[in-house]
Structures are given as structure tokens and as C-alpha cells.
Amino acid sequence: MSTGTHQLKAPIVAPNGITEIASGVWVIPDSDHTLLVPNIGIIVGARATLVIDTGFGPDNARVVIQEARRLSAGRPIYLTHTHCHPEHGFGANVICGEVTIVYNEAQWNELQEKGPVLLRMFRNQIPALAPMLDGVEFVRPHIRYTGFLTLDLGDDQTVEFREFGGAHSRGDQGILVRGSKSVLFTGDLVEERYFGMLGDSESHVLPWIDRLKRLEQLNPEVVVPGHGHMGGPELPADYRAYFELARRRVAELRGSGELPEADIVERVAAELLDLHPDWQNQNWARKAVSDLAWPARA
Ligand SMILES: [Zn+2]
């Protein structure tokens, strides 16, 4: 999720960019870092299809399901969202009669609790985009799991849903496709050239570092981040490096005892921004540093 103050280009999913990145694994990319457009996956097996994320609002969801139907030749379609944030799936209710929705339990709880709040917040903070959210409702998933779930799509295409919550959101999921290649969809646990967003009191850097290590241990050949360009296993590793650097620098400066905590936060945030001048969500660099006081302060 990102509510940066950039001049917003309308977050419209562009299906003409769809690419088959491994056999039966299709990605509709985020239109070259368009804010509020996620990378969307469509995984096609002999038995069924899985859609991963549907974009911001009902119109995008309709575009995504149309692509999924085109690739599926009448096979049943499953749908999951990487997590509960608006640009990943608000509006999927308009296609819920055509799909079997899979969420983890924490994700469903979080969506029920925060969905209406986020909907109001986005409508108020970005009025130009509010019409895109008309008709959004929050619907119960058909299948819920805790921890881990495997789905066999046929054709040697198996999907593993894994809970990684408590880093970017309560219900974070990683979705690992095991087929001709292992492809990991990370949601916003990994972003390419975006600072990580810590949106509420359930988002924290230290657990995020832990979740990134666990994503790396899945040894994916291809990694599809929530936003930004796809890559290989270096993506979660590089993302962890930025959080680890913040943690190390804060520890060093605290250890030296020369600066008060507030100055340490400013200094390290400035260092992160110097290191990554081309990353978006710059307002979140400082938050990541100040969050390193958690859980000591909690
Ligand atoms: Zn998010």
C-alpha cells in the first residue's frame, strides 16, 4: 500500500503488458512503477487457474478476471490477495461469483477490521481516485487456512500459500509456485525501488527482517515483488539489506552515545535516502528507522 504525495497517474491495470515468466505463470506488471498498481499473477494449470491480486477497484478486478478467463479455457479459477491493502484487491467482490477465494485466517480478520477504515481513508485522502472504489464490498473467502496451504492446479503446477504476517500487514502471504521454475509472489513484503510501508501498529521492521530471511530460504528462482520490477533471489536479500543497514546504523549510533534518539532517527533516515535516491515512498524511510525502537517502546 502506498499513498505517496506524487502526482498520481490513475492506477489502471494494463493487461497488454502481460508476460509469461515461466510455463503457465503469467504476470501483468505494475506499468513501470505506477503507484497503486501491483504486479498481478495468473497461474494456469491443466485443472485450474489461480489469480494473485486484482488491483485497485472493481474495474481493475474485471480486467484481471477477463485475462484469467482468456487463459483458462473454462477451467475453475481461484483467487487470492497477497494482503488486505486496497490496491491489491479492493473491488474483487464484483467477481466473487466466478472464483473461489483463498485467504489466510489472519488476512480475513484484518480485512474485516481494517477494510472499511482503509476504504474511507483512501476515498478521503485521494478524492480523484474515489470513484474507482465505488461498489467495493468485503466478501468472505470460500477457503481459509492457517500457516500453510497447498493447491494443485494440475500439469505439475503446484501453489503453496504461506503465512508471513506481522511485517507489512497482519495477514501477509507469500505464494510460491512450483512448476517449470519456482516463482515467489511476495506481495509488499518485497518491493523493488520502494521504501517499505509501515502502515499501522501491526507493521514492524524487526519481524519484517525475519520474514525476508524466511522468503529467501524458499530458494525461489524468480521473485515477483508487490510493486516494481521482477528479479531473482537477490530481491528479498537486497530488501533485507536496507532494513539491516538501518538496524546496524541505529545500534552503532546508540552505542556511541553521542546523539539523542530523535537525531539518530534523522541521521539514519537521511543515510537511507542518500543510498536510494531513486526509490519511491521516501516518506517511509524515516518511519522504518523510528520503528526500530519497537518492541522496546511497546
Ligand atoms: Zn501493502
CSV table of C-alpha atoms and ligand atoms in Angstrom, one decimal:
chain,number,residue,atom,x,y,z
A,1,MET,CA,0.0,0.0,0.0
A,2,SER,CA,1.2,3.4,-0.8
A,3,THR,CA,-0.3,6.8,-0.5
A,4,GLY,CA,2.6,8.9,-1.6
A,5,THR,CA,2.1,12.6,-2.5
A,6,HIS,CA,3.3,12.2,-6.1
A,7,GLN,CA,1.2,13.4,-8.9
A,8,LEU,CA,-1.0,10.3,-9.2
A,9,LYS,CA,-1.3,8.6,-12.5
A,10,ALA,CA,-4.6,6.7,-12.5
A,11,PRO,CA,-3.8,3.2,-11.2
A,12,ILE,CA,-5.2,1.2,-14.1
A,13,VAL,CA,-4.0,-2.4,-14.6
A,14,ALA,CA,-2.6,-2.7,-18.2
A,15,PRO,CA,-3.2,-6.2,-19.4
A,16,ASN,CA,-1.4,-5.6,-22.7
A,17,GLY,CA,1.8,-5.9,-20.7
A,18,ILE,CA,1.1,-9.5,-19.7
A,19,THR,CA,4.1,-11.7,-19.8
A,20,GLU,CA,4.6,-15.5,-19.4
A,21,ILE,CA,7.6,-15.6,-17.0
A,22,ALA,CA,7.6,-19.4,-16.6
A,23,SER,CA,5.4,-22.1,-18.2
A,24,GLY,CA,1.8,-21.2,-17.3
A,25,VAL,CA,2.9,-18.4,-14.9
A,26,TRP,CA,1.7,-15.0,-16.2
A,27,VAL,CA,2.3,-11.6,-14.8
A,28,ILE,CA,0.6,-8.3,-15.5
A,29,PRO,CA,3.3,-5.9,-14.4
A,30,ASP,CA,2.7,-2.8,-12.4
A,31,SER,CA,3.0,-0.5,-15.5
A,32,ASP,CA,6.6,0.5,-14.7
A,33,HIS,CA,6.2,1.6,-11.1
A,34,THR,CA,2.7,3.2,-11.3
A,35,LEU,CA,1.7,3.9,-7.8
A,36,LEU,CA,-1.3,1.7,-6.6
A,37,VAL,CA,-0.8,-0.8,-9.4
A,38,PRO,CA,0.5,-4.1,-8.1
A,39,ASN,CA,2.2,-6.9,-10.0
A,40,ILE,CA,-0.6,-9.4,-10.7
A,41,GLY,CA,-0.1,-13.1,-11.2
A,42,ILE,CA,-2.2,-15.6,-13.2
A,43,ILE,CA,-1.1,-19.2,-12.7
A,44,VAL,CA,-2.6,-21.6,-15.2
A,45,GLY,CA,-2.5,-25.4,-14.7
A,46,ALA,CA,-4.4,-28.2,-16.5
A,47,ARG,CA,-7.0,-28.4,-13.8
A,48,ALA,CA,-7.4,-24.8,-12.5
A,49,THR,CA,-6.1,-21.3,-12.5
A,50,LEU,CA,-5.0,-19.1,-9.6
A,51,VAL,CA,-5.2,-15.3,-9.8
A,52,ILE,CA,-2.9,-13.4,-7.3
A,53,ASP,CA,-4.2,-9.8,-6.7
A,54,THR,CA,-6.7,-7.9,-8.7
A,55,GLY,CA,-5.7,-4.2,-8.5
A,56,PHE,CA,-7.4,-1.1,-7.2
A,57,GLY,CA,-11.2,-1.1,-7.5
A,58,PRO,CA,-13.9,-3.2,-9.3
A,59,ASP,CA,-12.9,-2.1,-12.9
A,60,ASN,CA,-9.4,-3.5,-12.5
A,61,ALA,CA,-10.8,-6.7,-11.0
A,62,ARG,CA,-13.0,-7.1,-14.0
A,63,VAL,CA,-10.0,-6.6,-16.4
A,64,VAL,CA,-7.9,-9.2,-14.4
A,65,ILE,CA,-10.7,-11.8,-14.4
A,66,GLN,CA,-11.2,-11.4,-18.1
A,67,GLU,CA,-7.5,-12.1,-18.7
A,68,ALA,CA,-7.7,-15.1,-16.3
A,69,ARG,CA,-10.7,-16.5,-18.3
A,70,ARG,CA,-9.0,-15.9,-21.6
A,71,LEU,CA,-6.0,-18.0,-20.4
A,72,SER,CA,-8.1,-20.7,-18.6
A,73,ALA,CA,-10.4,-22.1,-21.3
A,74,GLY,CA,-13.2,-22.7,-18.9
A,75,ARG,CA,-11.3,-24.2,-16.0
A,76,PRO,CA,-12.2,-23.2,-12.5
A,77,ILE,CA,-10.4,-20.0,-11.2
A,78,TYR,CA,-9.1,-19.5,-7.7
A,79,LEU,CA,-8.3,-16.0,-6.4
A,80,THR,CA,-6.1,-14.8,-3.6
A,81,HIS,CA,-4.8,-11.5,-2.5
A,82,THR,CA,-1.3,-11.1,-1.1
A,83,HIS,CA,-2.6,-9.0,1.7
A,84,CYS,CA,-5.5,-6.7,2.6
A,85,HIS,CA,-4.4,-3.4,1.2
A,86,PRO,CA,-6.7,-1.5,-1.3
A,87,GLU,CA,-4.6,-1.7,-4.4
A,88,HIS,CA,-4.1,-5.4,-4.2
A,89,GLY,CA,-7.8,-6.4,-4.1
A,90,PHE,CA,-10.5,-3.9,-3.1
A,91,GLY,CA,-13.3,-4.4,-5.6
A,92,ALA,CA,-12.8,-8.2,-6.1
A,93,ASN,CA,-16.4,-8.6,-4.7
A,94,VAL,CA,-17.7,-7.9,-8.3
A,95,ILE,CA,-16.1,-11.1,-9.5
A,96,CYS,CA,-16.6,-13.3,-6.4
A,97,GLY,CA,-19.3,-15.3,-8.1
A,98,GLU,CA,-16.8,-16.5,-10.7
A,99,VAL,CA,-13.9,-17.5,-8.4
A,100,THR,CA,-13.0,-19.5,-5.3
A,101,ILE,CA,-11.3,-17.1,-2.9
A,102,VAL,CA,-8.5,-18.3,-0.7
A,103,TYR,CA,-7.2,-16.2,2.3
A,104,ASN,CA,-5.3,-17.0,5.5
A,105,GLU,CA,-7.3,-16.6,8.6
A,106,ALA,CA,-5.4,-13.5,9.8
A,107,GLN,CA,-5.8,-11.8,6.5
A,108,TRP,CA,-9.6,-12.3,6.6
A,109,ASN,CA,-9.7,-11.0,10.1
A,110,GLU,CA,-7.6,-8.0,9.2
A,111,LEU,CA,-9.7,-7.3,6.1
A,112,GLN,CA,-13.0,-7.3,8.1
A,113,GLU,CA,-11.5,-5.0,10.7
A,114,LYS,CA,-9.5,-2.6,8.5
A,115,GLY,CA,-11.1,-2.8,5.1
A,116,PRO,CA,-13.9,-0.2,5.8
A,117,VAL,CA,-11.3,2.1,7.5
A,118,LEU,CA,-8.9,1.9,4.6
A,119,LEU,CA,-11.8,2.4,2.1
A,120,ARG,CA,-12.8,5.6,3.9
A,121,MET,CA,-9.2,6.7,4.2
A,122,PHE,CA,-8.4,6.3,0.5
A,123,ARG,CA,-11.6,8.0,-0.5
A,124,ASN,CA,-10.8,11.0,1.7
A,125,GLN,CA,-7.1,11.3,1.0
A,126,ILE,CA,-7.2,10.7,-2.7
A,127,PRO,CA,-10.6,12.1,-3.9
A,128,ALA,CA,-9.6,11.9,-7.5
A,129,LEU,CA,-9.5,8.1,-7.2
A,130,ALA,CA,-12.6,7.8,-5.0
A,131,PRO,CA,-14.9,6.9,-8.0
A,132,MET,CA,-12.6,3.9,-8.7
A,133,LEU,CA,-13.7,2.5,-5.3
A,134,ASP,CA,-17.4,2.7,-5.9
A,135,GLY,CA,-19.1,-0.6,-5.3
A,136,VAL,CA,-16.3,-2.0,-3.1
A,137,GLU,CA,-17.6,-4.6,-0.6
A,138,PHE,CA,-15.7,-7.1,1.6
A,139,VAL,CA,-16.7,-10.7,0.9
A,140,ARG,CA,-15.9,-13.8,2.9
A,141,PRO,CA,-13.3,-16.1,1.3
A,142,HIS,CA,-14.5,-19.6,0.3
A,143,ILE,CA,-11.4,-21.3,1.7
A,144,ARG,CA,-9.4,-20.1,4.8
A,145,TYR,CA,-6.2,-21.6,6.1
A,146,THR,CA,-3.7,-21.1,8.9
A,147,GLY,CA,0.1,-21.4,8.4
A,148,PHE,CA,0.3,-23.3,5.1
A,149,LEU,CA,-1.9,-24.5,2.2
A,150,THR,CA,-1.1,-26.3,-1.0
A,151,LEU,CA,-3.2,-26.1,-4.1
A,152,ASP,CA,-2.6,-28.5,-7.1
A,153,LEU,CA,-3.5,-26.7,-10.3
A,154,GLY,CA,-2.6,-29.7,-12.4
A,155,ASP,CA,0.1,-30.0,-15.1
A,156,ASP,CA,2.8,-30.2,-12.4
A,157,GLN,CA,1.8,-26.7,-11.3
A,158,THR,CA,1.5,-26.6,-7.5
A,159,VAL,CA,1.0,-23.5,-5.4
A,160,GLU,CA,2.0,-23.0,-1.8
A,161,PHE,CA,0.3,-20.3,0.2
A,162,ARG,CA,2.3,-19.4,3.3
A,163,GLU,CA,1.6,-17.0,6.1
A,164,PHE,CA,4.2,-14.4,6.8
A,165,GLY,CA,2.1,-11.9,8.8
A,166,GLY,CA,3.2,-9.2,11.2
A,167,ALA,CA,5.8,-7.5,8.9
A,168,HIS,CA,4.0,-5.3,6.4
A,169,SER,CA,0.5,-6.3,7.5
A,170,ARG,CA,-1.2,-8.8,9.8
A,171,GLY,CA,-2.1,-11.2,7.0
A,172,ASP,CA,0.9,-11.0,4.7
A,173,GLN,CA,1.2,-14.0,2.4
A,174,GLY,CA,3.9,-15.4,0.3
A,175,ILE,CA,2.7,-17.5,-2.7
A,176,LEU,CA,5.2,-20.0,-4.1
A,177,VAL,CA,4.5,-21.6,-7.5
A,178,ARG,CA,6.4,-24.8,-8.1
A,179,GLY,CA,6.2,-25.6,-11.8
A,180,SER,CA,8.8,-25.3,-14.6
A,181,LYS,CA,10.5,-22.7,-12.3
A,182,SER,CA,9.9,-21.8,-8.7
A,183,VAL,CA,8.3,-18.4,-8.7
A,184,LEU,CA,7.6,-16.5,-5.5
A,185,PHE,CA,4.9,-13.8,-5.3
A,186,THR,CA,5.8,-11.7,-2.2
A,187,GLY,CA,3.1,-9.0,-2.0
A,188,ASP,CA,4.5,-5.9,-0.4
A,189,LEU,CA,6.9,-7.9,1.8
A,190,VAL,CA,9.4,-7.2,-1.1
A,191,GLU,CA,9.2,-4.1,-3.1
A,192,GLU,CA,11.6,-3.1,-5.9
A,193,ARG,CA,12.7,0.6,-5.5
A,194,TYR,CA,10.1,1.5,-2.9
A,195,PHE,CA,10.7,2.1,0.8
A,196,GLY,CA,8.7,-0.4,2.8
A,197,MET,CA,5.4,1.0,4.2
A,198,LEU,CA,4.7,0.5,7.8
A,199,GLY,CA,1.0,1.4,7.7
A,200,ASP,CA,-0.2,0.8,11.2
A,201,SER,CA,0.7,-0.6,14.6
A,202,GLU,CA,0.9,-4.2,13.2
A,203,SER,CA,3.7,-3.3,10.7
A,204,HIS,CA,7.3,-3.6,12.1
A,205,VAL,CA,10.8,-3.7,10.8
A,206,LEU,CA,12.3,-6.5,13.0
A,207,PRO,CA,9.7,-9.1,12.1
A,208,TRP,CA,10.0,-7.9,8.5
A,209,ILE,CA,13.7,-8.8,8.5
A,210,ASP,CA,12.8,-12.2,9.8
A,211,ARG,CA,10.1,-12.8,7.2
A,212,LEU,CA,12.5,-11.8,4.4
A,213,LYS,CA,15.0,-14.4,5.7
A,214,ARG,CA,12.2,-17.0,5.5
A,215,LEU,CA,11.3,-15.9,2.0
A,216,GLU,CA,15.0,-16.3,1.0
A,217,GLN,CA,15.0,-19.8,2.5
A,218,LEU,CA,12.3,-20.8,0.0
A,219,ASN,CA,15.1,-20.5,-2.7
A,220,PRO,CA,12.9,-19.0,-5.4
A,221,GLU,CA,14.3,-18.8,-8.9
A,222,VAL,CA,12.1,-15.9,-9.8
A,223,VAL,CA,10.7,-13.3,-7.4
A,224,VAL,CA,7.7,-11.1,-8.2
A,225,PRO,CA,7.6,-8.2,-5.7
A,226,GLY,CA,4.4,-6.4,-4.8
A,227,HIS,CA,5.5,-3.4,-6.8
A,228,GLY,CA,8.4,-2.8,-9.1
A,229,HIS,CA,10.4,-5.0,-11.5
A,230,MET,CA,10.7,-8.7,-11.1
A,231,GLY,CA,14.0,-10.3,-10.4
A,232,GLY,CA,15.7,-13.3,-8.8
A,233,PRO,CA,16.5,-14.3,-5.2
A,234,GLU,CA,18.6,-11.1,-4.8
A,235,LEU,CA,15.3,-9.1,-4.5
A,236,PRO,CA,14.4,-10.3,-0.9
A,237,ALA,CA,18.1,-10.3,0.0
A,238,ASP,CA,18.6,-6.7,-1.1
A,239,TYR,CA,15.4,-5.6,0.6
A,240,ARG,CA,16.5,-7.2,3.8
A,241,ALA,CA,19.9,-5.4,3.4
A,242,TYR,CA,18.2,-2.0,3.6
A,243,PHE,CA,16.4,-2.8,6.8
A,244,GLU,CA,19.5,-4.5,8.2
A,245,LEU,CA,21.6,-1.4,7.4
A,246,ALA,CA,19.1,0.8,9.3
A,247,ARG,CA,19.2,-1.6,12.2
A,248,ARG,CA,23.0,-1.7,12.3
A,249,ARG,CA,23.4,2.1,12.0
A,250,VAL,CA,20.9,2.8,14.7
A,251,ALA,CA,22.7,0.4,17.0
A,252,GLU,CA,26.1,2.0,16.2
A,253,LEU,CA,24.9,5.5,16.9
A,254,ARG,CA,23.1,4.5,20.1
A,255,GLY,CA,26.2,2.7,21.2
A,256,SER,CA,28.4,5.8,20.6
A,257,GLY,CA,26.0,7.7,22.9
A,258,GLU,CA,26.7,11.0,21.1
A,259,LEU,CA,23.2,11.7,19.7
A,260,PRO,CA,19.8,11.7,21.2
A,261,GLU,CA,17.3,9.2,19.8
A,262,ALA,CA,15.5,11.7,17.6
A,263,ASP,CA,18.7,12.8,15.9
A,264,ILE,CA,19.7,9.2,15.4
A,265,VAL,CA,16.5,8.6,13.5
A,266,GLU,CA,17.0,11.7,11.4
A,267,ARG,CA,20.6,10.8,10.6
A,268,VAL,CA,19.9,7.2,9.6
A,269,ALA,CA,16.8,8.1,7.6
A,270,ALA,CA,19.0,10.6,5.7
A,271,GLU,CA,21.6,7.9,5.0
A,272,LEU,CA,18.9,5.6,3.6
A,273,LEU,CA,17.6,8.3,1.4
A,274,ASP,CA,21.2,9.1,0.2
A,275,LEU,CA,21.7,5.5,-0.6
A,276,HIS,CA,18.4,5.1,-2.5
A,277,PRO,CA,17.6,8.4,-4.1
A,278,ASP,CA,15.6,6.7,-6.9
A,279,TRP,CA,13.2,4.8,-4.5
A,280,GLN,CA,9.6,5.9,-4.2
A,281,ASN,CA,7.7,6.1,-0.8
A,282,GLN,CA,10.5,8.3,0.5
A,283,ASN,CA,8.3,9.4,3.4
A,284,TRP,CA,8.5,5.8,4.7
A,285,ALA,CA,12.3,5.8,5.1
A,286,ARG,CA,12.2,7.7,8.4
A,287,LYS,CA,9.3,5.5,9.7
A,288,ALA,CA,11.4,2.4,9.2
A,289,VAL,CA,14.2,3.8,11.3
A,290,SER,CA,12.0,5.1,14.1
A,291,ASP,CA,10.2,1.7,14.2
A,292,LEU,CA,13.4,0.1,15.3
A,293,ALA,CA,12.6,1.3,18.8
A,294,TRP,CA,9.8,-1.3,18.7
A,295,PRO,CA,9.2,-3.5,20.6
A,296,ALA,CA,11.3,-1.9,23.4
A,297,ARG,CA,8.8,1.0,23.4
A,298,ALA,CA,5.7,-1.0,23.1
B,1,ZN,ZN,0.6,-3.2,1.1
